[in-house]
Coordinates of N, CA and C in Angstrom, one line a residue:
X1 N 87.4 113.8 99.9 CA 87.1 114.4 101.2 C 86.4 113.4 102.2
X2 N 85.7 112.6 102.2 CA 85.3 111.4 102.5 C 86.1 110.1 102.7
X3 N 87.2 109.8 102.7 CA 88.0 109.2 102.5 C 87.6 108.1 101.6
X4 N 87.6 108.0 100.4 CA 86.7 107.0 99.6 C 87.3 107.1 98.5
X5 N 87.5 105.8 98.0 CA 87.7 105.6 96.2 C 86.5 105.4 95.6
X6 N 86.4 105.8 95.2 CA 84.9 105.7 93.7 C 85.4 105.6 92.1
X7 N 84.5 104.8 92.0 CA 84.9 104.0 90.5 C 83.4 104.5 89.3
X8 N 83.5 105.6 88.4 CA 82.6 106.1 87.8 C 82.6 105.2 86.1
X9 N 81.2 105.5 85.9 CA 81.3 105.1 84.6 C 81.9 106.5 83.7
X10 N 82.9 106.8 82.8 CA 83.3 108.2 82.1 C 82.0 108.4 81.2
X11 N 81.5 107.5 80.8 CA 80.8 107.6 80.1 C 79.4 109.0 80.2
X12 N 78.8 108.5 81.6 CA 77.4 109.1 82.4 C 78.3 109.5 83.5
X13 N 79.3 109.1 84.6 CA 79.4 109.8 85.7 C 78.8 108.9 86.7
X14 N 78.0 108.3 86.0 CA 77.4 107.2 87.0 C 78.1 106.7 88.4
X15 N 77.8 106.6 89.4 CA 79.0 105.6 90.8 C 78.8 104.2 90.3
X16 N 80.2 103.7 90.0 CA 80.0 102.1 89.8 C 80.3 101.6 91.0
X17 N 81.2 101.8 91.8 CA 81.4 101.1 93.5 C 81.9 102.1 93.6
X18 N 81.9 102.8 95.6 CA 82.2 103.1 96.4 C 83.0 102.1 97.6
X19 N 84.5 102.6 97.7 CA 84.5 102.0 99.3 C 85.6 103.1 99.9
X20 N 85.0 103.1 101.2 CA 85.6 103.6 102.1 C 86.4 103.1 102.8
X21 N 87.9 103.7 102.9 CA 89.0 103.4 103.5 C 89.6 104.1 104.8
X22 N 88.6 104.2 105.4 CA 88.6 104.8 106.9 C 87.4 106.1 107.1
X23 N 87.3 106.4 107.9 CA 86.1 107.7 109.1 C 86.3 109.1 108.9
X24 N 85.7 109.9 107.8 CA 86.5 111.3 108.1 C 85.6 112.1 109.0
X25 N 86.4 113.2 109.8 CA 87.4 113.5 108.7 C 88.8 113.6 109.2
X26 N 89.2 112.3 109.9 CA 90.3 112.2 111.0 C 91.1 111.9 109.7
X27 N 90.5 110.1 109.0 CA 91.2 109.8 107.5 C 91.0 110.6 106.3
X28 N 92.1 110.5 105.6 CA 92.0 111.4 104.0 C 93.0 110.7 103.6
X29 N 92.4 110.9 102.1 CA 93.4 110.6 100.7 C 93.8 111.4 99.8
X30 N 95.1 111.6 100.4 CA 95.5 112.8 99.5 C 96.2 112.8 98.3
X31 N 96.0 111.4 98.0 CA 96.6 110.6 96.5 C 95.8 110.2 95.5
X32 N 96.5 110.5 94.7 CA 95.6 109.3 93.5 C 95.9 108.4 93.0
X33 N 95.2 107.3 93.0 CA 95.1 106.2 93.2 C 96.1 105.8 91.9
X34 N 96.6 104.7 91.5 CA 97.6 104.1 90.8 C 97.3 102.8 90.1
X35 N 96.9 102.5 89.0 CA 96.4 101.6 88.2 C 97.5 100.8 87.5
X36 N 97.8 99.0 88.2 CA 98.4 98.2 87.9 C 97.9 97.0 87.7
X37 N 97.5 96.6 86.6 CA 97.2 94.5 86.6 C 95.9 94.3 87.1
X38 N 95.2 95.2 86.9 CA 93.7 95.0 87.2 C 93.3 95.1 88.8
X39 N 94.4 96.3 89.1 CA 93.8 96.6 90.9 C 94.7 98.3 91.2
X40 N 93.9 98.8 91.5 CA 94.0 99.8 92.1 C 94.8 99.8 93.3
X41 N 96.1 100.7 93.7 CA 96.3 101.5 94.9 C 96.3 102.2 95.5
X42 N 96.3 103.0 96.4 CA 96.2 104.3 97.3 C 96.5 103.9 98.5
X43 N 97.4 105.1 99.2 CA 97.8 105.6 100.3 C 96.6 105.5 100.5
X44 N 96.7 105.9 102.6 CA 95.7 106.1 103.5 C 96.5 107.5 104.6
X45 N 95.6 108.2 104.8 CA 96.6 108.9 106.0 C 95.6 109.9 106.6
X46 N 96.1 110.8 107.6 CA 95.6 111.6 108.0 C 95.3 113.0 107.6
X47 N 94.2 113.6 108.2 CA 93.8 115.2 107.5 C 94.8 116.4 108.5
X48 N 95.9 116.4 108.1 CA 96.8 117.2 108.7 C 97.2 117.1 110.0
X49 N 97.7 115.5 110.2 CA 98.1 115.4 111.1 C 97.5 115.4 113.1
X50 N 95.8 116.0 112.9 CA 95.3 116.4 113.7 C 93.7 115.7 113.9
X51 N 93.7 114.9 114.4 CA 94.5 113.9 114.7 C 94.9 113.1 113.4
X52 N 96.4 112.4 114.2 CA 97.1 111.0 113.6 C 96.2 109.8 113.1
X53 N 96.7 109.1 112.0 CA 95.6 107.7 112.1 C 96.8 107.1 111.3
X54 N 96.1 105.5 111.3 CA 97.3 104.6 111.3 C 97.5 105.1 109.6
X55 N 98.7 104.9 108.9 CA 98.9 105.2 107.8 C 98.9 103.7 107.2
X56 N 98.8 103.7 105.7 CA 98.3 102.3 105.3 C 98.7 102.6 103.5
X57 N 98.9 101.1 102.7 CA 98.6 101.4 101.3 C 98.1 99.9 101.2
X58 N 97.1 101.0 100.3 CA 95.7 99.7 99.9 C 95.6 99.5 98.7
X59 N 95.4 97.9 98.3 CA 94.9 97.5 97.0 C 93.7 97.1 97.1
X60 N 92.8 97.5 96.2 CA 91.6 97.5 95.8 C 91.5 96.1 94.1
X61 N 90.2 96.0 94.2 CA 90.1 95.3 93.1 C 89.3 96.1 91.9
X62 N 89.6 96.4 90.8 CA 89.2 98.0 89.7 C 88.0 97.5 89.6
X63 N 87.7 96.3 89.4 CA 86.4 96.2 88.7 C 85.6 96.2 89.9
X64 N 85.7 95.7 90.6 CA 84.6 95.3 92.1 C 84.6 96.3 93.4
X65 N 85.9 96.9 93.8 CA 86.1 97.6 94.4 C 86.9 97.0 95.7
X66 N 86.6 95.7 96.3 CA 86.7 95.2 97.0 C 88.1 95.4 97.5
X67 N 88.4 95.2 98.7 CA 90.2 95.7 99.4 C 90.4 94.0 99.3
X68 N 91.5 94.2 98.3 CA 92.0 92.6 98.1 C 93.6 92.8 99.5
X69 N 94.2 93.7 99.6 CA 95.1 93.8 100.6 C 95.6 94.9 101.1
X70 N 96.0 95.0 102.4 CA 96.5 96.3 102.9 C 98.0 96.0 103.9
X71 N 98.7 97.2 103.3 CA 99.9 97.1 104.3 C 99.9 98.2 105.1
X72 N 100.0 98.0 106.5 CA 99.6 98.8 107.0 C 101.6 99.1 108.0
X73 N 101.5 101.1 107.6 CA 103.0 101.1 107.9 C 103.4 101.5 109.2
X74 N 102.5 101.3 110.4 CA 102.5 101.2 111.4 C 101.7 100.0 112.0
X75 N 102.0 99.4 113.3 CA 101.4 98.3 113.8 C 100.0 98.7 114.0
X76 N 99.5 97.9 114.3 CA 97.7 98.2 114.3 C 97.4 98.2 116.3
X77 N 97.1 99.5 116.1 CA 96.8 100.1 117.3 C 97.9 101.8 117.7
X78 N 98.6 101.3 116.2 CA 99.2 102.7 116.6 C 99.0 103.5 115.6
X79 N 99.3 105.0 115.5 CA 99.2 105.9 114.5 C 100.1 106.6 113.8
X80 N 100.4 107.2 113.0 CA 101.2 107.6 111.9 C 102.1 107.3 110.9
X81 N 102.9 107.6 110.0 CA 103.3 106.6 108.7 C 102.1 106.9 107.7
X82 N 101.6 108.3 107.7 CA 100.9 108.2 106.9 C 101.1 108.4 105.7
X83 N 100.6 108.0 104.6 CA 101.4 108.1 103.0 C 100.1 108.9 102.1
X84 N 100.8 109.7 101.5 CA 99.8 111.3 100.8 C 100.6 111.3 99.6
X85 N 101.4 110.7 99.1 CA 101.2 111.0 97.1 C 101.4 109.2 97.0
X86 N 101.0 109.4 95.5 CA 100.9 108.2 94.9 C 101.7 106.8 94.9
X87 N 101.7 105.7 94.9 CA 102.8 105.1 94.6 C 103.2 104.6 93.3
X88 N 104.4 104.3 93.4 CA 105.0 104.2 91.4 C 105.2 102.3 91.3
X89 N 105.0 102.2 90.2 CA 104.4 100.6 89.8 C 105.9 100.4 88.9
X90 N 107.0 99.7 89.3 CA 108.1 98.8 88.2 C 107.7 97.7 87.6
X91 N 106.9 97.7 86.5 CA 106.3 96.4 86.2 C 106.9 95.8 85.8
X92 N 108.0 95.8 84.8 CA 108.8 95.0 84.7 C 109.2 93.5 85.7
X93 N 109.3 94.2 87.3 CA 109.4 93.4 88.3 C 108.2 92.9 89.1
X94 N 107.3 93.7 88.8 CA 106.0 93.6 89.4 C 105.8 94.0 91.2
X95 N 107.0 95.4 91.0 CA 107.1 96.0 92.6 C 106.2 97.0 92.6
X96 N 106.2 98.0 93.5 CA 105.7 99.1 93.9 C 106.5 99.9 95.1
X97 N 106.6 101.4 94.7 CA 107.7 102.2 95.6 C 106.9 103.2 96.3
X98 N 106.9 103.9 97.7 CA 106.4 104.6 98.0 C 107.2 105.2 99.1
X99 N 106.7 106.7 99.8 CA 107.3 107.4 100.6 C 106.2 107.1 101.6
X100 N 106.5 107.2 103.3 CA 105.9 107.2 104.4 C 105.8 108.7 104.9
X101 N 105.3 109.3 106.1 CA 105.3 110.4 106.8 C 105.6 109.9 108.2
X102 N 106.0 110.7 108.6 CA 106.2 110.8 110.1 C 105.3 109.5 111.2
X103 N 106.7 109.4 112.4 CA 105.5 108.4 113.4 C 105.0 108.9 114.2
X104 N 104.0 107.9 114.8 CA 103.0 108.2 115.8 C 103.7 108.7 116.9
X105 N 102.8 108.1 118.0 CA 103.4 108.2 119.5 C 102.7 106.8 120.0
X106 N 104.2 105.6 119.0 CA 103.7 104.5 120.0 C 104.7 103.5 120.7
X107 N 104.2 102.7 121.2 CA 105.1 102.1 122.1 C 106.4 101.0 121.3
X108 N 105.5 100.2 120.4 CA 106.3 99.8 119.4 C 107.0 100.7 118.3
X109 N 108.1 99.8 118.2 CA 108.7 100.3 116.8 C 108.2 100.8 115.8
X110 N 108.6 101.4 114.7 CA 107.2 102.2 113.7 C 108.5 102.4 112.8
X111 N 109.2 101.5 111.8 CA 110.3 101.7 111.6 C 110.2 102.0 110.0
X112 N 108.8 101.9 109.2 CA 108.3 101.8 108.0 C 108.0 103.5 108.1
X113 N 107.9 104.0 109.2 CA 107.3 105.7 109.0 C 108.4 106.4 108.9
X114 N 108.5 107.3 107.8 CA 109.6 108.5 107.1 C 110.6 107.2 107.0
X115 N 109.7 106.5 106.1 CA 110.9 105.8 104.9 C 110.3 105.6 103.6
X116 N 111.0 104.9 102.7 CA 110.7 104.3 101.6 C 110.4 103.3 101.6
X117 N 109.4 102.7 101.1 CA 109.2 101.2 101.3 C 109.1 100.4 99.6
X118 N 109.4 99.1 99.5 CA 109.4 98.7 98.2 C 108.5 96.9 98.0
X119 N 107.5 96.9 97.9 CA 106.0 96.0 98.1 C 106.3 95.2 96.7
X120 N 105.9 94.2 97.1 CA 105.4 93.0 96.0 C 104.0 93.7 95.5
X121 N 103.8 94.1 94.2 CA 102.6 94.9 94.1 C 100.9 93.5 93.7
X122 N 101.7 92.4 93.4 CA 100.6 91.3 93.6 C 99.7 91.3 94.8
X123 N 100.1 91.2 96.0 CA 100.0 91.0 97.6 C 100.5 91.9 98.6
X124 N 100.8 92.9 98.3 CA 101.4 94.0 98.9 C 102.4 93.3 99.9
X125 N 103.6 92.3 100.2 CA 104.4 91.8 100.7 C 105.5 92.4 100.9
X126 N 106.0 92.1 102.2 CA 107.5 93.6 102.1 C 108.7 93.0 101.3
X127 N 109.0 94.1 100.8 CA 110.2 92.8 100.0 C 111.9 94.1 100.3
X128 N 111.2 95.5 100.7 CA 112.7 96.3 101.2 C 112.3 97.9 101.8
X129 N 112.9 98.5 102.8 CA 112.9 99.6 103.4 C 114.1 100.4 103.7
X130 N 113.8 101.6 103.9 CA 114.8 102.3 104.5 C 114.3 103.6 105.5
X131 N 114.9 103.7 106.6 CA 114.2 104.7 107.5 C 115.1 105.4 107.3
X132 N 114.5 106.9 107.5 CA 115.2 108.1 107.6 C 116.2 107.8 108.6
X133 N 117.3 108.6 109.2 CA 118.3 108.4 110.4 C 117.8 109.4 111.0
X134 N 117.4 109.5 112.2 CA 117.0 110.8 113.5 C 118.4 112.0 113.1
X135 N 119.2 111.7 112.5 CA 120.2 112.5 112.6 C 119.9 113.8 111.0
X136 N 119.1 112.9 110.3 CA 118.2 113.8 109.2 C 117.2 114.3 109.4
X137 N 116.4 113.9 110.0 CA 115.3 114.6 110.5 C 114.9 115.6 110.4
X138 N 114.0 116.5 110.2 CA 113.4 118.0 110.5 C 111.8 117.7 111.0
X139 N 111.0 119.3 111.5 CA 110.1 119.2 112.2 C 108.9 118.5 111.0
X140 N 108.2 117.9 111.3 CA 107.0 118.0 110.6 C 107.6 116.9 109.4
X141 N 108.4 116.0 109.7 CA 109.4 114.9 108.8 C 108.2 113.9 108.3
X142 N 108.7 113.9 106.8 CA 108.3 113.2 105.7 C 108.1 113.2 104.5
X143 N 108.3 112.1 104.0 CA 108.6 111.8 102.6 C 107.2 112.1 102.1
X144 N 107.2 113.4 101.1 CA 105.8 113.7 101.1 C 105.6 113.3 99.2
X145 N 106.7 113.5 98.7 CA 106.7 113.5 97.0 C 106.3 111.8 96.6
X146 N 105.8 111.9 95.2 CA 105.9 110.5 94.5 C 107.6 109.9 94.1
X147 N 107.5 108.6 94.3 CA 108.9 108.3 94.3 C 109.2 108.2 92.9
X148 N 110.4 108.6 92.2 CA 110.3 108.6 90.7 C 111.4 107.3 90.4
X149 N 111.2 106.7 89.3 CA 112.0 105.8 88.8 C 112.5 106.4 87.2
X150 N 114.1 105.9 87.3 CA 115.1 106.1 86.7 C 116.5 105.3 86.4
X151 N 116.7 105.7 85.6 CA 118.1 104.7 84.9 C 119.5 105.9 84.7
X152 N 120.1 105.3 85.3 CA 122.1 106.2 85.4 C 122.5 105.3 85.4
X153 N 123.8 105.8 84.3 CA 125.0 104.6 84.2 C 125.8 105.4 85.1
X154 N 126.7 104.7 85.9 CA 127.5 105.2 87.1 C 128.4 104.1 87.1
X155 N 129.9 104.8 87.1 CA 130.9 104.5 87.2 C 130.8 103.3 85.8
X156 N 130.7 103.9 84.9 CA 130.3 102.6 83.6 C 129.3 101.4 84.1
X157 N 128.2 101.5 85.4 CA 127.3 100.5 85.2 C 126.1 101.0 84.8
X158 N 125.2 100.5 84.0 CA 123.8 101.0 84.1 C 123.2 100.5 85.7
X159 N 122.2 101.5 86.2 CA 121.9 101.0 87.6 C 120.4 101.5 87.0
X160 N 119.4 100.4 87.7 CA 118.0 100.7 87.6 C 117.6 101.5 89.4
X161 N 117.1 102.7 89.4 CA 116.8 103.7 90.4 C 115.9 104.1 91.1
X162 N 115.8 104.4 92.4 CA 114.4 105.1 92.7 C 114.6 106.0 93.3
X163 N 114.3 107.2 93.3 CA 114.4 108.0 94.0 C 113.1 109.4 95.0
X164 N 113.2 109.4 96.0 CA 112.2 110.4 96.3 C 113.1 111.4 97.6
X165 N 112.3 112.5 97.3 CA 112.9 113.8 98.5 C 111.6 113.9 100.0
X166 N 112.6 114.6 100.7 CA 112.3 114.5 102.0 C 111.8 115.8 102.6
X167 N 111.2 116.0 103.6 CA 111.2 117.7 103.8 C 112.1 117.9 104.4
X168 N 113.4 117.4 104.4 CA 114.2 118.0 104.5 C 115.5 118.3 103.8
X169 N 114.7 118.6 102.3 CA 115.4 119.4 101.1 C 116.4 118.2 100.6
X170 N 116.2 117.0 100.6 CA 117.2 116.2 100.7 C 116.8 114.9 99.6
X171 N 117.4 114.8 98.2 CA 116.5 114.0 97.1 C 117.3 112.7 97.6
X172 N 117.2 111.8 97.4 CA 117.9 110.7 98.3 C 117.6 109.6 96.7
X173 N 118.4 108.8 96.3 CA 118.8 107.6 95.3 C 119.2 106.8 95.4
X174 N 118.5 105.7 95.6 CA 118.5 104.3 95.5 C 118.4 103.1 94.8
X175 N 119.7 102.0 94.3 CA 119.7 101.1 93.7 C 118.0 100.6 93.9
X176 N 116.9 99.9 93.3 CA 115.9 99.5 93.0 C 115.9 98.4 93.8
X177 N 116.9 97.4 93.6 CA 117.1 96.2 94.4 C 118.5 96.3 95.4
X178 N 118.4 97.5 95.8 CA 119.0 98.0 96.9 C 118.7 98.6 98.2
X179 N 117.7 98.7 97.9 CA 116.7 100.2 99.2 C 117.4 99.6 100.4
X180 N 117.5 98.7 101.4 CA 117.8 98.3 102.4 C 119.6 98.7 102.8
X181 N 120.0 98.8 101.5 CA 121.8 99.2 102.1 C 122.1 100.9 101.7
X182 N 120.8 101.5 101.7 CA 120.5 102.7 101.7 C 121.0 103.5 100.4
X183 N 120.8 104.8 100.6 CA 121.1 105.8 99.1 C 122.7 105.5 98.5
X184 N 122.3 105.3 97.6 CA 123.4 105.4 96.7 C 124.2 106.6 96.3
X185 N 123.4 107.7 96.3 CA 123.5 108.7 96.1 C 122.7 110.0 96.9
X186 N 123.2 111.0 97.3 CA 122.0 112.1 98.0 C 122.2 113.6 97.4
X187 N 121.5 114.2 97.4 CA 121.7 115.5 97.1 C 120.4 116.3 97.7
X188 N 121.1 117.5 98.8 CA 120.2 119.0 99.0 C 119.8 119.8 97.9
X189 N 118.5 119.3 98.0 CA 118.3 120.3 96.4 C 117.4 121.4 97.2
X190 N 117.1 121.6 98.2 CA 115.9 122.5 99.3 C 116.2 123.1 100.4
X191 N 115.9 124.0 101.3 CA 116.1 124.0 102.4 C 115.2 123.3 102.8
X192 N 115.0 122.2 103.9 CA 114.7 121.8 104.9 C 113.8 122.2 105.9
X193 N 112.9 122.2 106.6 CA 111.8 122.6 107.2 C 110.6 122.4 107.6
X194 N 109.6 123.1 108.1 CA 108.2 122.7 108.9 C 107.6 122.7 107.5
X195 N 106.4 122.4 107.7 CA 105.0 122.4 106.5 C 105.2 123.8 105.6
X196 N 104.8 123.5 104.2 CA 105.1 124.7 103.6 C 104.3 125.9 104.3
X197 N 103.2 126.0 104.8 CA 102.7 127.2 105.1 C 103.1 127.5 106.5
X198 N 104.1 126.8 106.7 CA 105.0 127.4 108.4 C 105.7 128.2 108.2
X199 N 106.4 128.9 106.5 CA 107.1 129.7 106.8 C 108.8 129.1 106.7

């Protein structure tokens, strides 16, 4: 509620570091944080939208706390792209996969918000994306789920996968080292719509 990662001893409960990743209670973290290679990630975003703040995914250092890097999925001075579930770790490759939310209202492009994005998880470096099309869209648009990773043989290939759904009922599947030439596969598994408590 604070927008803050904290790092406890299990032992006592004790606070081993505190850091704060933005002002609430405009920022919130509505994820949990994701443990890879000796550094922590988490989303950054807004507390329902009201107001927007820039959306971001941060790596932290586990033991120190310290923000070793941030990608931030809007340009800095603008707002939204905010990211609220977890991101998923392919170690094998040493990537990381995540969903965006909705854009701001800004003058530049904002082309990382209501997409998938796929990060060098060392340096958080872009290495692939894909934006929703305006032609998919619904109100209140964004990739709100954790992205899940999976393996299908298709058409006799094995293909390594990632997939996450949209609010607009729409599970979307993508080659791994594909995200940029878009879904391989899509399926409506939902209806489509505003925030669950819209009705």
């Amino acid at each position: 509620g604070d927008a803050s990662v904290y790092a406890l001893d299990a032992s006592n409960g004790k606070v081993l570091w505190r850091t704060a990743l933005g002002t609430p209670p405009d920022t919130f973290l509505w994820d949990s944080p994701t443990y890879y290679a000796g550094q922590l990630y988490i989303g950054v975003s807004s507390f329902g939208a009201c107001p927007e703040v820039q959306g971001k995914m941060v790596q932290l250092n586990a033991v120190t706390g310290r923000i070793t890097h941030t990608f931030p999925i809007v340009p800095n001075g603008c707002i939204g792209g905010g990211v609220w579930s977890s991101p998923t770790i392919d170690q094998p490759t040493g990537t990381l996969y995540f969903g965006t939310g909705n854009e701001g209202t800004c003058s530049s492009a904002e082309s990382y918000a209501s997409a998938i994005i796929k990060l060098k998880a060392s340096d958080l470096s872009l290495i692939a994306y894909w934006h929703l099309a305006p032609t998919q869209r619904v109100p209140d648009n964004d990739f709100g789920a954790t992205t899940t990773l999976f393996k299908a043989t298709i058409k006799g290939v094995a293909q390594n996968m990632v997939g996450v759904i949209n609010k607009n009922g729409v599970f979307y599947a993508f080659k791994r080292n594909g995200i940029s030439n878009g879904p391989l596969w899509s399926a409506q598994v939902a209806s489509g719509g505003n925030c669950p408590q819209c009705g």
